Amino acid sequence: MRAPLAWRMRPQSLDEVDGQEALLARGAPLRRMIDSGRIGSLLFWGPPGCGKTTIARLIAQHTALEFVPFSAVTDGVARVREIVAEATARTRQGGLGTLLFVDEIHRFNRGQQDAFLPHVESGLITLVGATTENPSFEVNAALLSRLRVFVLQPLSVAAITRVLERALADSERGLGPRTAAPDALALLSAHAAGDARRALTALEASVALLPDATSELTAAAVAETLAAKLPTHDKGGDQHYDLISAFIKSMRGHDPQAALYWLARLLGGGEDPRFVARRMVRFASEDIGLADPAALAQAQAAADAYRLLGSPEGELALAQAAVYLATAPKSNRVYVAWGEVQRDAERTMAAPVPLHLRNAATGLMASLGYGAAYQYPPDQPDGVADQTYLPDHVSGTWYVPGPIGYEKDVAKRLAWWAARRGGASDA
């Protein structure tokens, strides 16, 4: 049985690797290390199909190391011990050094990752790890400190197109000689979302639909293959956090076009709309606050509308709220105040409530002075009572309204009330 096209078309040399020129072009950092033959232990961080495994294989080939693949999904620590024993024997016999390639290294828990440490430290093995997740969070700090991290990027549309063209032209490893219409290649490249393996898999499936070896691959044939849409958004991985971060920052930056785009990416990729709605409600308080009090109501209404309607009808309510939040004036004054007052409240937890603010629920409490000096504001001139509302020895101006939107009016009210109490302005 013939291997899949994506396997057959793996680059055979560093110069064949497409899309990672920043690392592998002549004079680039990783290329210099490889050409010098001085390879330490490495970690490749990048999305699926960007070339992590291929580059690791080529490093072993280029530096005369024994390539030993290892999957954190299917193999365990017992297999690590076997590999170490084999590497030790190989070294004693004067054989090749060992390049241990650990795919999806983030799947190992931090304790399991410790199994590599002494052998990386001693130089018995050259460890090359690969991960799609942020190594800062997923890789043991002790191991990470011994690895040089290289970030691989998703392949550009142009790079994916070149990969596809090579596969169509190559008669030995690829599908060639074959021709494809430009719009067919464009559709495949866009569908791949930066993943060369995904692109080649879709190309192979599309070509299989053609009646004979002379038929040109058309966009219609590709569209038929891609009819079963595959989400490209990993809800549990880094992209989940990257996309929601881009969405939030676009709303914060007053860009409704970008906010709608990232919302469409999130929902189109399979993200749970309820998660998006929750983040929008949070955003309405954290980033808009009292600059536009209606923002929270808009976000909450969108969340309620989605719960009522579901997809796809309810997604329009989320889009409406996203535009509203993006175009609303912004203020984080309540957010900042809440953080500061929480710290001060924790520090003064034992401060007693002033007597005039206590409720005299019984005769005994009244006799002790509970509520005796309390001034009821509606009965006071201008509705302002000249009294304090904080414990003795506790003071602070935690909330300071901003100069934008509704908070301008809040600042005026606070100043007016402060003047009538005879005290300094809270604004």
Short mmCIF file of C-alpha atoms in Angstrom, two decimals:
data_model
loop_
_atom_site.label_atom_id
_atom_site.label_comp_id
_atom_site.label_asym_id
_atom_site.label_seq_id
_atom_site.Cartn_x
_atom_site.Cartn_y
_atom_site.Cartn_z
CA MET A 1 0.00 0.00 0.00
CA ARG A 2 1.42 3.38 -1.04
CA ALA A 3 2.12 5.93 1.69
CA PRO A 4 -0.09 9.05 1.82
CA LEU A 5 0.94 11.97 -0.37
CA ALA A 6 1.83 14.15 2.63
CA TRP A 7 4.35 11.53 3.74
CA ARG A 8 5.81 11.00 0.27
CA MET A 9 6.30 14.72 -0.30
CA ARG A 10 8.27 15.35 2.88
CA PRO A 11 11.24 17.59 1.97
CA GLN A 12 14.44 15.64 1.39
CA SER A 13 16.75 18.55 2.24
CA LEU A 14 16.70 21.76 4.23
CA ASP A 15 16.48 23.79 1.02
CA GLU A 16 13.22 22.02 0.13
CA VAL A 17 11.50 23.12 3.36
CA ASP A 18 9.04 25.84 2.42
CA GLY A 19 7.58 28.57 4.60
CA GLN A 20 10.20 28.66 7.37
CA GLU A 21 12.78 30.86 5.70
CA ALA A 22 13.19 32.99 8.83
CA LEU A 23 14.79 29.96 10.49
CA LEU A 24 16.23 27.92 7.64
CA ALA A 25 17.41 30.35 4.96
CA ARG A 26 21.18 30.56 4.54
CA GLY A 27 22.47 32.61 7.48
CA ALA A 28 19.25 32.23 9.53
CA PRO A 29 19.69 31.20 13.21
CA LEU A 30 18.63 27.57 13.05
CA ARG A 31 20.35 27.02 9.71
CA ARG A 32 23.65 28.33 11.12
CA MET A 33 23.41 25.87 14.02
CA ILE A 34 22.73 22.98 11.68
CA ASP A 35 25.47 23.91 9.21
CA SER A 36 27.98 24.22 12.05
CA GLY A 37 27.11 20.73 13.28
CA ARG A 38 26.74 22.05 16.84
CA ILE A 39 23.16 21.16 17.68
CA GLY A 40 21.98 21.41 21.24
CA SER A 41 18.61 20.24 22.44
CA LEU A 42 15.77 22.13 20.78
CA LEU A 43 12.05 22.73 21.04
CA PHE A 44 9.93 23.50 17.98
CA TRP A 45 6.73 25.37 18.77
CA GLY A 46 4.28 25.78 15.95
CA PRO A 47 0.88 24.78 14.52
CA PRO A 48 0.18 21.44 12.85
CA GLY A 49 1.66 20.87 9.40
CA CYS A 50 4.32 23.58 9.58
CA GLY A 51 7.30 21.19 9.33
CA LYS A 52 8.36 20.39 12.90
CA THR A 53 8.87 16.66 12.36
CA THR A 54 10.42 17.13 8.92
CA ILE A 55 13.00 19.61 10.20
CA ALA A 56 13.90 17.31 13.08
CA ARG A 57 14.51 14.43 10.63
CA LEU A 58 16.63 16.65 8.40
CA ILE A 59 18.71 17.82 11.38
CA ALA A 60 19.51 14.20 12.23
CA GLN A 61 20.40 13.53 8.61
CA HIS A 62 22.56 16.66 8.35
CA THR A 63 24.43 16.08 11.60
CA ALA A 64 24.87 12.29 11.38
CA LEU A 65 22.71 11.53 14.41
CA GLU A 66 20.50 8.47 14.81
CA PHE A 67 16.91 9.71 14.49
CA VAL A 68 14.71 8.08 17.13
CA PRO A 69 11.04 9.14 16.96
CA PHE A 70 8.96 9.15 20.11
CA SER A 71 5.32 10.12 20.60
CA ALA A 72 4.12 11.43 23.92
CA VAL A 73 0.65 10.20 22.92
CA THR A 74 1.46 6.52 22.38
CA ASP A 75 4.78 5.99 24.20
CA GLY A 76 5.57 6.25 27.90
CA VAL A 77 8.46 6.65 30.31
CA ALA A 78 9.32 2.95 29.94
CA ARG A 79 10.10 3.60 26.28
CA VAL A 80 12.37 6.49 27.32
CA ARG A 81 14.41 4.03 29.41
CA GLU A 82 14.72 1.70 26.41
CA ILE A 83 15.89 4.56 24.18
CA VAL A 84 18.43 5.66 26.80
CA ALA A 85 19.79 2.11 27.04
CA GLU A 86 20.07 1.90 23.25
CA ALA A 87 21.79 5.30 23.10
CA THR A 88 24.24 4.25 25.82
CA ALA A 89 25.10 1.06 23.97
CA ARG A 90 25.47 2.96 20.69
CA THR A 91 27.87 5.44 22.32
CA ARG A 92 29.99 2.70 23.91
CA GLN A 93 30.33 0.99 20.54
CA GLY A 94 31.47 4.24 18.92
CA GLY A 95 28.30 4.55 16.85
CA LEU A 96 26.18 7.52 16.00
CA GLY A 97 24.88 9.92 18.61
CA THR A 98 21.12 9.93 19.25
CA LEU A 99 18.60 12.57 18.29
CA LEU A 100 15.44 11.82 20.23
CA PHE A 101 12.46 13.50 18.61
CA VAL A 102 9.53 13.83 21.03
CA ASP A 103 6.36 14.72 19.20
CA GLU A 104 3.65 16.50 21.22
CA ILE A 105 5.93 16.79 24.21
CA HIS A 106 3.27 18.83 26.01
CA ARG A 107 1.25 15.60 26.39
CA PHE A 108 3.74 14.45 29.02
CA ASN A 109 2.99 15.79 32.47
CA ARG A 110 5.72 17.73 34.22
CA GLY A 111 6.87 14.74 36.24
CA GLN A 112 7.21 12.58 33.12
CA GLN A 113 9.16 15.32 31.38
CA ASP A 114 11.73 15.02 34.17
CA ALA A 115 12.71 11.63 32.72
CA PHE A 116 14.58 13.43 29.93
CA LEU A 117 16.54 15.80 32.16
CA PRO A 118 19.61 13.76 33.18
CA HIS A 119 20.16 12.48 29.65
CA VAL A 120 19.85 15.92 28.08
CA GLU A 121 22.15 17.29 30.77
CA SER A 122 24.80 14.62 30.17
CA GLY A 123 24.62 15.00 26.40
CA LEU A 124 23.77 11.32 25.89
CA ILE A 125 20.80 12.35 23.77
CA THR A 126 20.05 15.43 21.73
CA LEU A 127 16.41 16.13 22.46
CA VAL A 128 14.25 17.79 19.85
CA GLY A 129 10.73 18.34 21.10
CA ALA A 130 7.70 19.48 19.14
CA THR A 131 4.60 21.15 20.52
CA THR A 132 1.57 23.01 19.29
CA GLU A 133 1.05 24.50 22.76
CA ASN A 134 2.75 27.42 24.47
CA PRO A 135 5.85 25.86 26.11
CA SER A 136 5.82 28.50 28.84
CA PHE A 137 2.75 26.77 30.26
CA GLU A 138 3.14 23.18 29.05
CA VAL A 139 6.83 22.30 29.44
CA ASN A 140 8.61 21.73 32.73
CA ALA A 141 10.67 24.83 33.57
CA ALA A 142 13.75 22.73 34.35
CA LEU A 143 13.56 21.02 30.96
CA LEU A 144 12.63 24.21 29.12
CA SER A 145 15.73 25.94 30.47
CA ARG A 146 17.85 23.30 28.71
CA LEU A 147 16.13 23.70 25.34
CA ARG A 148 16.53 26.36 22.66
CA VAL A 149 13.03 27.30 21.54
CA PHE A 150 12.30 28.01 17.87
CA VAL A 151 8.89 29.28 16.80
CA LEU A 152 7.61 27.93 13.48
CA GLN A 153 4.93 29.85 11.63
CA PRO A 154 1.90 28.50 9.74
CA LEU A 155 2.71 28.37 6.04
CA SER A 156 1.58 31.29 3.93
CA VAL A 157 -0.87 30.80 1.08
CA ALA A 158 2.02 31.29 -1.35
CA ALA A 159 4.11 28.62 0.40
CA ILE A 160 1.19 26.17 0.44
CA THR A 161 0.63 26.79 -3.27
CA ARG A 162 4.27 25.99 -4.00
CA VAL A 163 3.99 22.74 -2.02
CA LEU A 164 0.90 21.77 -4.02
CA GLU A 165 2.53 22.63 -7.33
CA ARG A 166 5.53 20.44 -6.52
CA ALA A 167 3.26 17.52 -5.64
CA LEU A 168 1.41 17.89 -8.95
CA ALA A 169 4.64 18.05 -10.94
CA ASP A 170 6.55 15.27 -9.16
CA SER A 171 6.03 11.96 -10.95
CA GLU A 172 8.15 9.94 -8.52
CA ARG A 173 6.86 10.95 -5.09
CA GLY A 174 3.87 13.08 -6.02
CA LEU A 175 0.88 12.92 -8.34
CA GLY A 176 2.55 14.20 -11.49
CA PRO A 177 2.46 15.10 -14.06
CA ARG A 178 -0.89 16.78 -13.39
CA THR A 179 -2.36 20.22 -13.97
CA ALA A 180 -4.63 22.24 -11.76
CA ALA A 181 -6.61 25.40 -12.40
CA PRO A 182 -5.33 28.43 -10.44
CA ASP A 183 -8.64 28.78 -8.61
CA ALA A 184 -8.43 25.11 -7.55
CA LEU A 185 -5.01 25.69 -6.00
CA ALA A 186 -6.26 28.90 -4.38
CA LEU A 187 -9.17 27.02 -2.81
CA LEU A 188 -6.90 24.27 -1.49
CA SER A 189 -4.38 26.77 -0.13
CA ALA A 190 -7.06 28.77 1.68
CA HIS A 191 -8.62 25.60 3.10
CA ALA A 192 -5.26 24.44 4.46
CA ALA A 193 -5.05 27.31 6.96
CA GLY A 194 -1.24 27.16 6.98
CA ASP A 195 -1.05 23.36 7.30
CA ALA A 196 0.93 21.69 4.47
CA ARG A 197 -0.17 18.21 5.52
CA ARG A 198 -3.82 19.27 5.39
CA ALA A 199 -3.30 20.80 1.94
CA LEU A 200 -1.64 17.70 0.51
CA THR A 201 -4.28 15.41 2.00
CA ALA A 202 -7.04 17.48 0.41
CA LEU A 203 -5.15 17.58 -2.90
CA GLU A 204 -4.79 13.79 -2.96
CA ALA A 205 -8.49 13.33 -2.22
CA SER A 206 -9.47 15.86 -4.90
CA VAL A 207 -7.32 14.23 -7.58
CA ALA A 208 -8.84 10.85 -6.73
CA LEU A 209 -12.21 12.19 -7.93
CA LEU A 210 -10.91 12.96 -11.42
CA PRO A 211 -11.95 10.58 -14.22
CA ASP A 212 -8.42 10.00 -15.55
CA ALA A 213 -4.77 11.03 -15.28
CA THR A 214 -5.08 13.69 -17.97
CA SER A 215 -7.96 15.60 -16.38
CA GLU A 216 -7.22 19.04 -14.96
CA LEU A 217 -8.06 19.57 -11.30
CA THR A 218 -10.83 22.13 -11.11
CA ALA A 219 -12.20 24.25 -8.29
CA ALA A 220 -15.46 22.27 -8.55
CA ALA A 221 -13.65 19.00 -7.83
CA VAL A 222 -11.87 20.59 -4.89
CA ALA A 223 -15.13 22.04 -3.56
CA GLU A 224 -16.71 18.60 -3.68
CA THR A 225 -13.84 17.19 -1.62
CA LEU A 226 -14.05 20.00 0.90
CA ALA A 227 -17.83 19.83 1.22
CA ALA A 228 -17.46 18.28 4.68
CA LYS A 229 -16.04 21.33 6.41
CA LEU A 230 -13.34 20.65 8.98
CA PRO A 231 -12.99 23.28 11.71
CA THR A 232 -9.47 24.67 11.91
CA HIS A 233 -9.89 26.11 15.38
CA ASP A 234 -8.53 24.01 18.23
CA LYS A 235 -10.80 24.87 21.14
CA GLY A 236 -8.41 23.39 23.67
CA GLY A 237 -5.17 24.72 22.29
CA ASP A 238 -3.21 27.91 21.81
CA GLN A 239 -5.32 29.08 18.90
CA HIS A 240 -8.32 29.18 21.24
CA TYR A 241 -6.55 31.79 23.36
CA ASP A 242 -5.00 33.63 20.41
CA LEU A 243 -8.34 34.11 18.63
CA ILE A 244 -10.27 35.22 21.70
CA SER A 245 -7.41 37.59 22.55
CA ALA A 246 -7.55 39.12 19.06
CA PHE A 247 -11.34 39.47 19.38
CA ILE A 248 -11.16 41.21 22.76
CA LYS A 249 -8.32 43.52 21.71
CA SER A 250 -10.14 44.51 18.53
CA MET A 251 -13.19 45.57 20.55
CA ARG A 252 -10.94 47.37 23.02
CA GLY A 253 -9.28 49.16 20.11
CA HIS A 254 -12.58 50.48 18.71
CA ASP A 255 -12.35 48.38 15.52
CA PRO A 256 -15.75 46.84 14.73
CA GLN A 257 -14.51 45.39 11.43
CA ALA A 258 -11.78 43.37 13.12
CA ALA A 259 -14.12 42.42 15.98
CA LEU A 260 -16.61 40.95 13.50
CA TYR A 261 -13.83 39.14 11.64
CA TRP A 262 -12.42 37.45 14.75
CA LEU A 263 -15.93 36.62 15.95
CA ALA A 264 -16.59 34.92 12.61
CA ARG A 265 -13.30 33.01 12.93
CA LEU A 266 -14.20 31.85 16.43
CA LEU A 267 -17.74 30.74 15.61
CA GLY A 268 -16.86 29.35 12.19
CA GLY A 269 -14.06 27.30 13.73
CA GLY A 270 -16.37 25.60 16.21
CA GLU A 271 -15.90 27.72 19.34
CA ASP A 272 -18.76 27.50 21.82
CA PRO A 273 -20.81 30.72 21.30
CA ARG A 274 -21.68 30.70 25.00
CA PHE A 275 -18.01 31.05 25.86
CA VAL A 276 -17.77 34.04 23.49
CA ALA A 277 -20.90 35.57 25.03
CA ARG A 278 -19.46 35.22 28.54
CA ARG A 279 -16.28 36.99 27.49
CA MET A 280 -18.31 39.82 25.98
CA VAL A 281 -20.27 40.29 29.20
CA ARG A 282 -17.01 40.44 31.13
CA PHE A 283 -15.58 42.88 28.58
CA ALA A 284 -18.58 45.18 28.99
CA SER A 285 -17.73 45.65 32.68
CA GLU A 286 -13.95 45.48 32.52
CA ASP A 287 -13.24 47.62 29.48
CA ILE A 288 -16.31 49.85 29.09
CA GLY A 289 -17.76 50.08 32.57
CA LEU A 290 -19.62 53.30 33.31
CA ALA A 291 -18.36 55.06 30.21
CA ASP A 292 -21.45 53.43 28.66
CA PRO A 293 -23.65 51.61 31.20
CA ALA A 294 -25.80 50.23 28.35
CA ALA A 295 -22.90 48.08 27.16
CA LEU A 296 -23.42 45.50 29.90
CA ALA A 297 -27.12 45.32 29.05
CA GLN A 298 -26.28 44.84 25.37
CA ALA A 299 -23.82 42.03 26.11
CA GLN A 300 -26.18 40.31 28.52
CA ALA A 301 -29.07 40.64 26.06
CA ALA A 302 -26.94 39.06 23.32
CA ALA A 303 -26.07 36.15 25.61
CA ASP A 304 -29.76 35.68 26.47
CA ALA A 305 -30.75 35.92 22.80
CA TYR A 306 -28.26 33.22 21.87
CA ARG A 307 -29.56 30.94 24.62
CA LEU A 308 -33.08 31.45 23.24
CA LEU A 309 -32.32 31.10 19.53
CA GLY A 310 -29.21 28.95 19.30
CA SER A 311 -27.13 28.77 16.13
CA PRO A 312 -27.16 30.20 13.56
CA GLU A 313 -29.90 32.72 14.38
CA GLY A 314 -28.49 33.68 17.75
CA GLU A 315 -25.06 34.44 16.30
CA LEU A 316 -26.44 37.67 14.82
CA ALA A 317 -27.15 38.94 18.34
CA LEU A 318 -23.52 38.25 19.26
CA ALA A 319 -22.39 40.15 16.16
CA GLN A 320 -24.62 43.10 17.10
CA ALA A 321 -23.20 43.19 20.60
CA ALA A 322 -19.64 42.92 19.27
CA VAL A 323 -20.16 46.01 17.11
CA TYR A 324 -21.76 47.88 20.02
CA LEU A 325 -18.92 47.00 22.39
CA ALA A 326 -16.27 47.90 19.80
CA THR A 327 -17.81 51.32 19.16
CA ALA A 328 -18.62 52.17 22.79
CA PRO A 329 -16.44 54.59 24.79
CA LYS A 330 -13.99 52.72 26.99
CA SER A 331 -13.15 53.04 30.68
CA ASN A 332 -11.50 50.59 33.07
CA ARG A 333 -11.97 52.86 36.10
CA VAL A 334 -14.43 50.50 37.84
CA TYR A 335 -12.16 47.52 37.09
CA VAL A 336 -9.14 49.30 38.58
CA ALA A 337 -11.14 50.52 41.57
CA TRP A 338 -12.45 47.03 42.30
CA GLY A 339 -8.95 45.57 42.37
CA GLU A 340 -7.65 48.29 44.69
CA VAL A 341 -10.59 48.25 47.09
CA GLN A 342 -10.41 44.46 47.40
CA ARG A 343 -6.84 44.76 48.62
CA ASP A 344 -7.74 47.49 51.10
CA ALA A 345 -10.82 45.63 52.32
CA GLU A 346 -8.76 42.51 52.95
CA ARG A 347 -6.25 44.58 54.92
CA THR A 348 -8.98 46.13 57.13
CA MET A 349 -11.33 43.18 57.59
CA ALA A 350 -11.50 43.79 61.35
CA ALA A 351 -12.58 47.44 61.08
CA PRO A 352 -16.00 47.78 62.77
CA VAL A 353 -19.02 49.24 60.99
CA PRO A 354 -19.65 52.78 62.33
CA LEU A 355 -22.54 52.90 64.80
CA HIS A 356 -24.60 55.32 62.74
CA LEU A 357 -24.59 52.86 59.80
CA ARG A 358 -25.74 49.89 61.86
CA ASN A 359 -29.35 48.76 61.90
CA ALA A 360 -31.07 48.91 65.30
CA ALA A 361 -33.08 45.71 64.94
CA THR A 362 -33.75 45.36 68.71
CA GLY A 363 -34.25 47.66 71.70
CA LEU A 364 -30.87 46.63 73.09
CA MET A 365 -29.15 47.59 69.87
CA ALA A 366 -30.92 50.95 69.86
CA SER A 367 -29.84 51.57 73.46
CA LEU A 368 -26.26 50.95 72.40
CA GLY A 369 -26.51 53.72 69.84
CA TYR A 370 -27.01 51.66 66.71
CA GLY A 371 -28.24 53.98 63.96
CA ALA A 372 -28.76 56.89 66.37
CA ALA A 373 -26.82 59.50 64.44
CA TYR A 374 -27.79 58.34 60.98
CA GLN A 375 -28.99 61.09 58.62
CA TYR A 376 -31.56 59.96 56.05
CA PRO A 377 -30.38 61.64 52.80
CA PRO A 378 -33.85 62.35 51.26
CA ASP A 379 -34.68 64.39 54.39
CA GLN A 380 -31.53 66.54 54.07
CA PRO A 381 -31.12 69.74 52.06
CA ASP A 382 -30.31 68.86 48.42
CA GLY A 383 -30.65 65.19 49.43
CA VAL A 384 -27.07 65.09 50.73
CA ALA A 385 -26.20 63.98 54.26
CA ASP A 386 -22.97 65.26 55.80
CA GLN A 387 -21.79 61.96 57.25
CA THR A 388 -19.14 59.32 56.59
CA TYR A 389 -19.79 55.86 55.19
CA LEU A 390 -16.46 54.14 55.88
CA PRO A 391 -15.01 52.70 59.10
CA ASP A 392 -12.78 54.91 61.21
CA HIS A 393 -9.20 55.00 59.95
CA VAL A 394 -10.25 53.64 56.54
CA SER A 395 -10.18 56.03 53.63
CA GLY A 396 -9.57 55.94 49.94
CA THR A 397 -10.68 57.27 46.59
CA TRP A 398 -10.76 53.99 44.72
CA TYR A 399 -13.18 54.90 41.96
CA VAL A 400 -12.20 57.94 39.92
CA PRO A 401 -14.52 58.48 36.93
CA GLY A 402 -12.90 59.06 33.59
CA PRO A 403 -13.43 61.96 31.18
CA ILE A 404 -15.25 59.90 28.54
CA GLY A 405 -18.91 59.07 27.96
CA TYR A 406 -21.33 58.72 30.83
CA GLU A 407 -18.52 58.93 33.39
CA LYS A 408 -18.24 62.68 32.69
CA ASP A 409 -21.69 63.03 34.26
CA VAL A 410 -20.72 60.76 37.16
CA ALA A 411 -17.71 63.00 37.88
CA LYS A 412 -19.93 66.08 37.98
CA ARG A 413 -22.35 64.44 40.41
CA LEU A 414 -19.56 63.33 42.75
CA ALA A 415 -18.10 66.82 42.76
CA TRP A 416 -21.52 68.37 43.44
CA TRP A 417 -22.21 65.99 46.33
CA ALA A 418 -18.74 66.54 47.81
CA ALA A 419 -19.22 70.32 47.70
CA ARG A 420 -22.52 70.07 49.57
CA ARG A 421 -21.04 67.80 52.20
CA GLY A 422 -18.37 70.39 52.70
CA GLY A 423 -15.63 67.91 51.84
CA ALA A 424 -13.12 67.50 49.08
CA SER A 425 -14.29 66.27 45.69
CA ASP A 426 -14.20 62.51 45.25
CA ALA A 427 -13.54 63.06 41.55
#
